[in-house]
mmCIF file of N, CA and C in Angstrom:
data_model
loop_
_atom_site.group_PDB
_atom_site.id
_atom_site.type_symbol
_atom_site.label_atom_id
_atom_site.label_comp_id
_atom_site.label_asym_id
_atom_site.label_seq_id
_atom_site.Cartn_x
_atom_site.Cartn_y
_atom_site.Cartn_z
ATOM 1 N N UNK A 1 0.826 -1.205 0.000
ATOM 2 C CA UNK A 1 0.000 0.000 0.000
ATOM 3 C C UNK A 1 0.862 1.258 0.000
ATOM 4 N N UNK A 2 1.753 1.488 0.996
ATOM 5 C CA UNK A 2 2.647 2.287 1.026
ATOM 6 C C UNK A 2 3.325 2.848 -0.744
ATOM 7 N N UNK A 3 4.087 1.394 -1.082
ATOM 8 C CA UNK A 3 4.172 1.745 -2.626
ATOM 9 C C UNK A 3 3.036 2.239 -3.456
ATOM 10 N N UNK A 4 2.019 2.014 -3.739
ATOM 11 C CA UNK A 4 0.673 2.297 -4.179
ATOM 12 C C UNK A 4 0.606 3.860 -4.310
ATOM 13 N N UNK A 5 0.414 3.890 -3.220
ATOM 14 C CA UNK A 5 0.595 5.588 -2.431
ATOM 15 C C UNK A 5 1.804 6.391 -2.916
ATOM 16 N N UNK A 6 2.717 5.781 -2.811
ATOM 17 C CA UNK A 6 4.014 6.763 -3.616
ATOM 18 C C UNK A 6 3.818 6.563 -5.092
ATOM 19 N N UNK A 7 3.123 5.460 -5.790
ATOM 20 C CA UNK A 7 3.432 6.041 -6.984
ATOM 21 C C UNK A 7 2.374 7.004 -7.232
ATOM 22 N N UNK A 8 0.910 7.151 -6.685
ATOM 23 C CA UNK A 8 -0.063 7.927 -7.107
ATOM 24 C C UNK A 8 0.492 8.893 -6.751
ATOM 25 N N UNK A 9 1.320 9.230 -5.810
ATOM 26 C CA UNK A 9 2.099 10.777 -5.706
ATOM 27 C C UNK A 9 2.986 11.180 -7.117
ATOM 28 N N UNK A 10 3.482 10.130 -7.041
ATOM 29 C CA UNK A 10 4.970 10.181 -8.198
ATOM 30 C C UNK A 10 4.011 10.807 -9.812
ATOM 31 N N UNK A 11 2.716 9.991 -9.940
ATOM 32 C CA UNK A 11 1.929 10.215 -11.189
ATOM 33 C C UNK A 11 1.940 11.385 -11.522
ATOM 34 N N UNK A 12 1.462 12.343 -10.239
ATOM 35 C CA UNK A 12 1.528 14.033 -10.160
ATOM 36 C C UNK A 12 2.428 14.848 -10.667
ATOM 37 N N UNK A 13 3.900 14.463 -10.481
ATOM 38 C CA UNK A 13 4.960 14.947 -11.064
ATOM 39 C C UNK A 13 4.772 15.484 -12.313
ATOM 40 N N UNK A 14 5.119 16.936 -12.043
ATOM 41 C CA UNK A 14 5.356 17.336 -13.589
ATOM 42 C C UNK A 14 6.560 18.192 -13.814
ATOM 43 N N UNK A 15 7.708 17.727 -14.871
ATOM 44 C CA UNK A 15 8.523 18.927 -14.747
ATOM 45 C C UNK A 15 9.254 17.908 -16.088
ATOM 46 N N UNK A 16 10.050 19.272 -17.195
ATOM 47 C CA UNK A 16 10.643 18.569 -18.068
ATOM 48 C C UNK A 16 12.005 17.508 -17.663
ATOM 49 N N UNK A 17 12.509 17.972 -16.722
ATOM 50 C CA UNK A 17 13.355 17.344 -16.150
ATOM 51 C C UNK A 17 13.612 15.624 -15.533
ATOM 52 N N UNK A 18 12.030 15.608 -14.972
ATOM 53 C CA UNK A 18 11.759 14.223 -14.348
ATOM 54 C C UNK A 18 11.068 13.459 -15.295
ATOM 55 N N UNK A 19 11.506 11.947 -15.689
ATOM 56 C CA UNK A 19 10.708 10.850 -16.140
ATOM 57 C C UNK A 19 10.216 10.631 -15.093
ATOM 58 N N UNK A 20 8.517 10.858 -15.844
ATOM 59 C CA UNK A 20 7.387 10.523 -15.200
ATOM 60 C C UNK A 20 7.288 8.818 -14.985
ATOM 61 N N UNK A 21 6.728 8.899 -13.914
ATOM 62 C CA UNK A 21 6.178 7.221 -13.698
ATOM 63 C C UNK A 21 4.834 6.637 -14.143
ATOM 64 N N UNK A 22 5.295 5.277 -14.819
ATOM 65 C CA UNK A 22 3.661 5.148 -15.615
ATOM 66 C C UNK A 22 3.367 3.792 -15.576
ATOM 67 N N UNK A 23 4.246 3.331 -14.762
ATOM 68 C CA UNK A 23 2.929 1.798 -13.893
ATOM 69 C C UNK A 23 4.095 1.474 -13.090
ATOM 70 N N UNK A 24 3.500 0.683 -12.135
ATOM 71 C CA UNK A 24 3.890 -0.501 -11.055
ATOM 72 C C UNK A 24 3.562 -1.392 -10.899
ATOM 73 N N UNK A 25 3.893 -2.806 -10.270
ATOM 74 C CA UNK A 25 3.451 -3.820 -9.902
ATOM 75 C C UNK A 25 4.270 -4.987 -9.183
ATOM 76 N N UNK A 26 4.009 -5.873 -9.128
ATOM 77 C CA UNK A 26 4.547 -6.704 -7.491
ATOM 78 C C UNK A 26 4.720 -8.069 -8.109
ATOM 79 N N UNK A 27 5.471 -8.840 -8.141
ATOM 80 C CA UNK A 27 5.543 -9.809 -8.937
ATOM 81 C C UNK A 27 6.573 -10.568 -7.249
ATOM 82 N N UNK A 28 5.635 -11.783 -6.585
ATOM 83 C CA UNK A 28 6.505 -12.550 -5.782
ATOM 84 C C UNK A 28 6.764 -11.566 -4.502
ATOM 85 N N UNK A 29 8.039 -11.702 -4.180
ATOM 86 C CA UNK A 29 8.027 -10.854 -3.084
ATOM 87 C C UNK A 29 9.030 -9.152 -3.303
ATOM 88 N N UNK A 30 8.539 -8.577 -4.588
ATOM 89 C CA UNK A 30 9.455 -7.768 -5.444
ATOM 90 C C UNK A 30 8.493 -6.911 -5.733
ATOM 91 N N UNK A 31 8.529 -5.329 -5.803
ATOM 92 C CA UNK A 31 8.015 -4.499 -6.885
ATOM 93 C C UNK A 31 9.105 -4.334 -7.839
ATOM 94 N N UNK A 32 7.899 -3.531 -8.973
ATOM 95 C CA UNK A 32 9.031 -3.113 -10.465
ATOM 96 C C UNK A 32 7.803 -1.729 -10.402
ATOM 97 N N UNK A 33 9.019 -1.280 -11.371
ATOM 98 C CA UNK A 33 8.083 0.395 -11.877
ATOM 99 C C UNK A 33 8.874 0.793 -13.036
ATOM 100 N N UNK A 34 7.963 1.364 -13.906
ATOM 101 C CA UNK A 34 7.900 1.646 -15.369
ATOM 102 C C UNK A 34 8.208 3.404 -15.223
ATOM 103 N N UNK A 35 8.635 3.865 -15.941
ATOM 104 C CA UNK A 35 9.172 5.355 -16.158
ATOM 105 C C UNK A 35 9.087 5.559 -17.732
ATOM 106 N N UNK A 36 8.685 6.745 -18.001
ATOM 107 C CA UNK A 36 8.723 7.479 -19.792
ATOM 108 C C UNK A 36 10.505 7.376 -19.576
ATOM 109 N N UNK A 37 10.925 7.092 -21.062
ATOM 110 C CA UNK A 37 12.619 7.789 -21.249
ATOM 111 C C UNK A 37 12.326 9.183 -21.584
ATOM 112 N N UNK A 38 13.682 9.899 -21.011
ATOM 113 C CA UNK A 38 14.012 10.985 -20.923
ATOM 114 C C UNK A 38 14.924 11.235 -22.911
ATOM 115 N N UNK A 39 14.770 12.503 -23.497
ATOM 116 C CA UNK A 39 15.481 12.476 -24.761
ATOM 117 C C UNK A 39 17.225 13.397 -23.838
ATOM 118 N N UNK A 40 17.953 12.584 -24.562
ATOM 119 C CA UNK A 40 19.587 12.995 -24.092
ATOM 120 C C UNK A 40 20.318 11.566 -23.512
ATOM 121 N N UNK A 41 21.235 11.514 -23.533
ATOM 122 C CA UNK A 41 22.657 11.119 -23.034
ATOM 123 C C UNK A 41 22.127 9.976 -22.123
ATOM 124 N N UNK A 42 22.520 8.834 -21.347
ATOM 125 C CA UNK A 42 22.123 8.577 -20.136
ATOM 126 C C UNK A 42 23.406 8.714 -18.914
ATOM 127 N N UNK A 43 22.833 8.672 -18.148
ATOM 128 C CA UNK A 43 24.442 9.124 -16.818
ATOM 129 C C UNK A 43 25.613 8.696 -17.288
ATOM 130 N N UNK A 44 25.069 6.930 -17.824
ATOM 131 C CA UNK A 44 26.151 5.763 -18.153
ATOM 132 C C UNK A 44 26.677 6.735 -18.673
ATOM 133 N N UNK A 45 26.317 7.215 -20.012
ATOM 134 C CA UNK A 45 26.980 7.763 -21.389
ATOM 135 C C UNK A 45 27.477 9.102 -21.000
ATOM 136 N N UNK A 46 27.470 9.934 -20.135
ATOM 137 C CA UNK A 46 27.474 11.383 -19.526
ATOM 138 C C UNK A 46 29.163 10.679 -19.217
ATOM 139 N N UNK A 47 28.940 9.803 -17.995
ATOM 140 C CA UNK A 47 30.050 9.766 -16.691
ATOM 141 C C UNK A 47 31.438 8.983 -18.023
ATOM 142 N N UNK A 48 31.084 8.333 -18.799
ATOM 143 C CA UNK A 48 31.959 7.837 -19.402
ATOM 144 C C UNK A 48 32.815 8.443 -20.462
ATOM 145 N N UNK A 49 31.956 9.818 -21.031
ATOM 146 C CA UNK A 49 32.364 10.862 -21.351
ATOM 147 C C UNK A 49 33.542 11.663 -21.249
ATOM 148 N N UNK A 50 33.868 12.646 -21.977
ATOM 149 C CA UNK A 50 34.882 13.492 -21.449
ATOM 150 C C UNK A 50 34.453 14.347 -19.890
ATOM 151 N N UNK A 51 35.409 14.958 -18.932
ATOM 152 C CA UNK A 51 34.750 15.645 -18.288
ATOM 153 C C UNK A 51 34.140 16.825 -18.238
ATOM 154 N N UNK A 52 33.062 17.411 -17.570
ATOM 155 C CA UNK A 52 32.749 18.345 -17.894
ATOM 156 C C UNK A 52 33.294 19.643 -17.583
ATOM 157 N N UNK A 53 32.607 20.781 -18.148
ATOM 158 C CA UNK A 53 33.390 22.081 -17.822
ATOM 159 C C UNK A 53 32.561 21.957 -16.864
ATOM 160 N N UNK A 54 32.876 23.526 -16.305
ATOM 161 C CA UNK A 54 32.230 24.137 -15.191
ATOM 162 C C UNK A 54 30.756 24.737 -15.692
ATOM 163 N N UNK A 55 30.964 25.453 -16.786
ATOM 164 C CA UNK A 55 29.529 25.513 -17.145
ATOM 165 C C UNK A 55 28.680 24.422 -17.512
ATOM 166 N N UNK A 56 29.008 23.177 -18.138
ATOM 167 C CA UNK A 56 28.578 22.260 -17.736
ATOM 168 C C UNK A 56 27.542 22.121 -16.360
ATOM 169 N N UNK A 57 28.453 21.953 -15.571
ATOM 170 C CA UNK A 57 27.877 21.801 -14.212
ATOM 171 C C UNK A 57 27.106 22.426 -13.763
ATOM 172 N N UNK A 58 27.238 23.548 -14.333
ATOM 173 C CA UNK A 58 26.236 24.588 -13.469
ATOM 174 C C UNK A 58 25.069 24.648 -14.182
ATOM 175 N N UNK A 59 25.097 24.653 -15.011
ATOM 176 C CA UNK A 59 23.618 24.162 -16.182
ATOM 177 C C UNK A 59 22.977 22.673 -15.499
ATOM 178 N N UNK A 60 23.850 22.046 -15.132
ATOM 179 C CA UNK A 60 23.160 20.512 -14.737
ATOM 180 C C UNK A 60 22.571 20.978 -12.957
ATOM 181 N N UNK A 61 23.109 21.762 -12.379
ATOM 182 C CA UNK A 61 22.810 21.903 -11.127
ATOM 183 C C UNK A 61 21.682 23.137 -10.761
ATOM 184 N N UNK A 62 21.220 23.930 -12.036
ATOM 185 C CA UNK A 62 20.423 24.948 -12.120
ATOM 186 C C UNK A 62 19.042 24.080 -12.590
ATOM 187 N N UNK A 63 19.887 22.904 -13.395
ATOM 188 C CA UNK A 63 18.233 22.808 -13.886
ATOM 189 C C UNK A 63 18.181 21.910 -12.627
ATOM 190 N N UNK A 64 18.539 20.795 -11.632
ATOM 191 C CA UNK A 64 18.245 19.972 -10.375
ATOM 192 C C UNK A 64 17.603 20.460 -9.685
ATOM 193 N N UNK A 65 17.982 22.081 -9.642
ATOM 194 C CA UNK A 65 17.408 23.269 -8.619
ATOM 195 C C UNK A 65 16.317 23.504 -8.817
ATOM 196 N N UNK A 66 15.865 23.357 -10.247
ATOM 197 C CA UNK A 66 14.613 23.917 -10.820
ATOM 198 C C UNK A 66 13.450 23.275 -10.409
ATOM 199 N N UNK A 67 14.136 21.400 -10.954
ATOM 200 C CA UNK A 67 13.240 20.205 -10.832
ATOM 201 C C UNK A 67 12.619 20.506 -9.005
ATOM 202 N N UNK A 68 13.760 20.755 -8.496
ATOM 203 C CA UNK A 68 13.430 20.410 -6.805
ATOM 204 C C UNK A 68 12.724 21.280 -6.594
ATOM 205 N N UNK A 69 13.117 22.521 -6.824
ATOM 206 C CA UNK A 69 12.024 23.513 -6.696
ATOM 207 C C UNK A 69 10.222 23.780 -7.567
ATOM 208 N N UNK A 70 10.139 22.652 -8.032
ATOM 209 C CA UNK A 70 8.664 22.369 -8.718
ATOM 210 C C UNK A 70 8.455 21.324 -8.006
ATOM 211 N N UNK A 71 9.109 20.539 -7.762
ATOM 212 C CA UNK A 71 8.774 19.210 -6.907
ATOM 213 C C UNK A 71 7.549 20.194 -5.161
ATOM 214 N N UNK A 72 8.331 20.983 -4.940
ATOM 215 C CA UNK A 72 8.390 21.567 -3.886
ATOM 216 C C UNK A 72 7.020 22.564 -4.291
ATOM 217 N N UNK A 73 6.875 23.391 -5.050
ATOM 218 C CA UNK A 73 5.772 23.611 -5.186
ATOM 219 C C UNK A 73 4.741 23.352 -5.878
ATOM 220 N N UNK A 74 4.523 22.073 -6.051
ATOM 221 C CA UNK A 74 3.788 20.821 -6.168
ATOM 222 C C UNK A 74 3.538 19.990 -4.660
ATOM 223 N N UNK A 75 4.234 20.408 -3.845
ATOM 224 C CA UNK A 75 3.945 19.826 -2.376
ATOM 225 C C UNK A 75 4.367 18.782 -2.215
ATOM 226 N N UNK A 76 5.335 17.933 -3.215
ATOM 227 C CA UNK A 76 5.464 16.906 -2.937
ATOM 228 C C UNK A 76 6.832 16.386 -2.589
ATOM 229 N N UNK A 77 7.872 17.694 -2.085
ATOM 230 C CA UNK A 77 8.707 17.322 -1.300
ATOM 231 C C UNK A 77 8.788 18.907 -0.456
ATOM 232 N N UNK A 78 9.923 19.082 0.476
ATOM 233 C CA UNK A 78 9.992 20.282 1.338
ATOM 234 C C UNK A 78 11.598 20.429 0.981
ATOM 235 N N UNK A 79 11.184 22.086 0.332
ATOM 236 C CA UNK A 79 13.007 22.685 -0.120
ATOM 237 C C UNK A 79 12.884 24.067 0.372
ATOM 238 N N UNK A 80 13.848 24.312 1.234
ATOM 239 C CA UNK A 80 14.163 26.174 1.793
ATOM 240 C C UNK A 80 15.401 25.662 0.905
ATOM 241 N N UNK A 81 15.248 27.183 0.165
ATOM 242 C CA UNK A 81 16.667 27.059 -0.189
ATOM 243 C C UNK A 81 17.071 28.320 0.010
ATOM 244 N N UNK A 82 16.806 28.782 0.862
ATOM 245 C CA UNK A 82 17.244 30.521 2.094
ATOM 246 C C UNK A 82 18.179 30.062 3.343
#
């Protein structure tokens, strides 16, 4: 139930940033959960990469900021970022 409950939260999610969640289920003594793909790179392919610049980073950590901060006013997590 608990899982149940987090994904009907998770459904809510909206932000370009986050793959949305779009089923679950329990197979034995195991859940699984289904996610949309995201278009770009995957971490694998990012981290194996050259490294990044600094602007790099800061583009990747502005948009995290963004996601968290919609997450947050969506109610569905708690961010001060003061």
């Amino acid at each position: 139930r608990r899982l149940q409950r987090g994904f009907e939260s998770c459904r809510l999610l909206h932000h370009p940033g986050l793959a949305p969640l779009r089923d679950i289920g329990f197979r034995l003594d195991s859940a699984w959960f289904a996610r949309a793909e995201l278009e770009g790179p995957s971490l694998e392919e990012i981290l194996d990469g050259p490294p990044a610049t600094v602007e790099q980073v800061r583009l990747w950590m502005a948009s995290l900021l963004d996601a968290l901060e919609s997450l947050s006013q969506q109610g569905l997590c708690f961010a001060n970022w003061s």
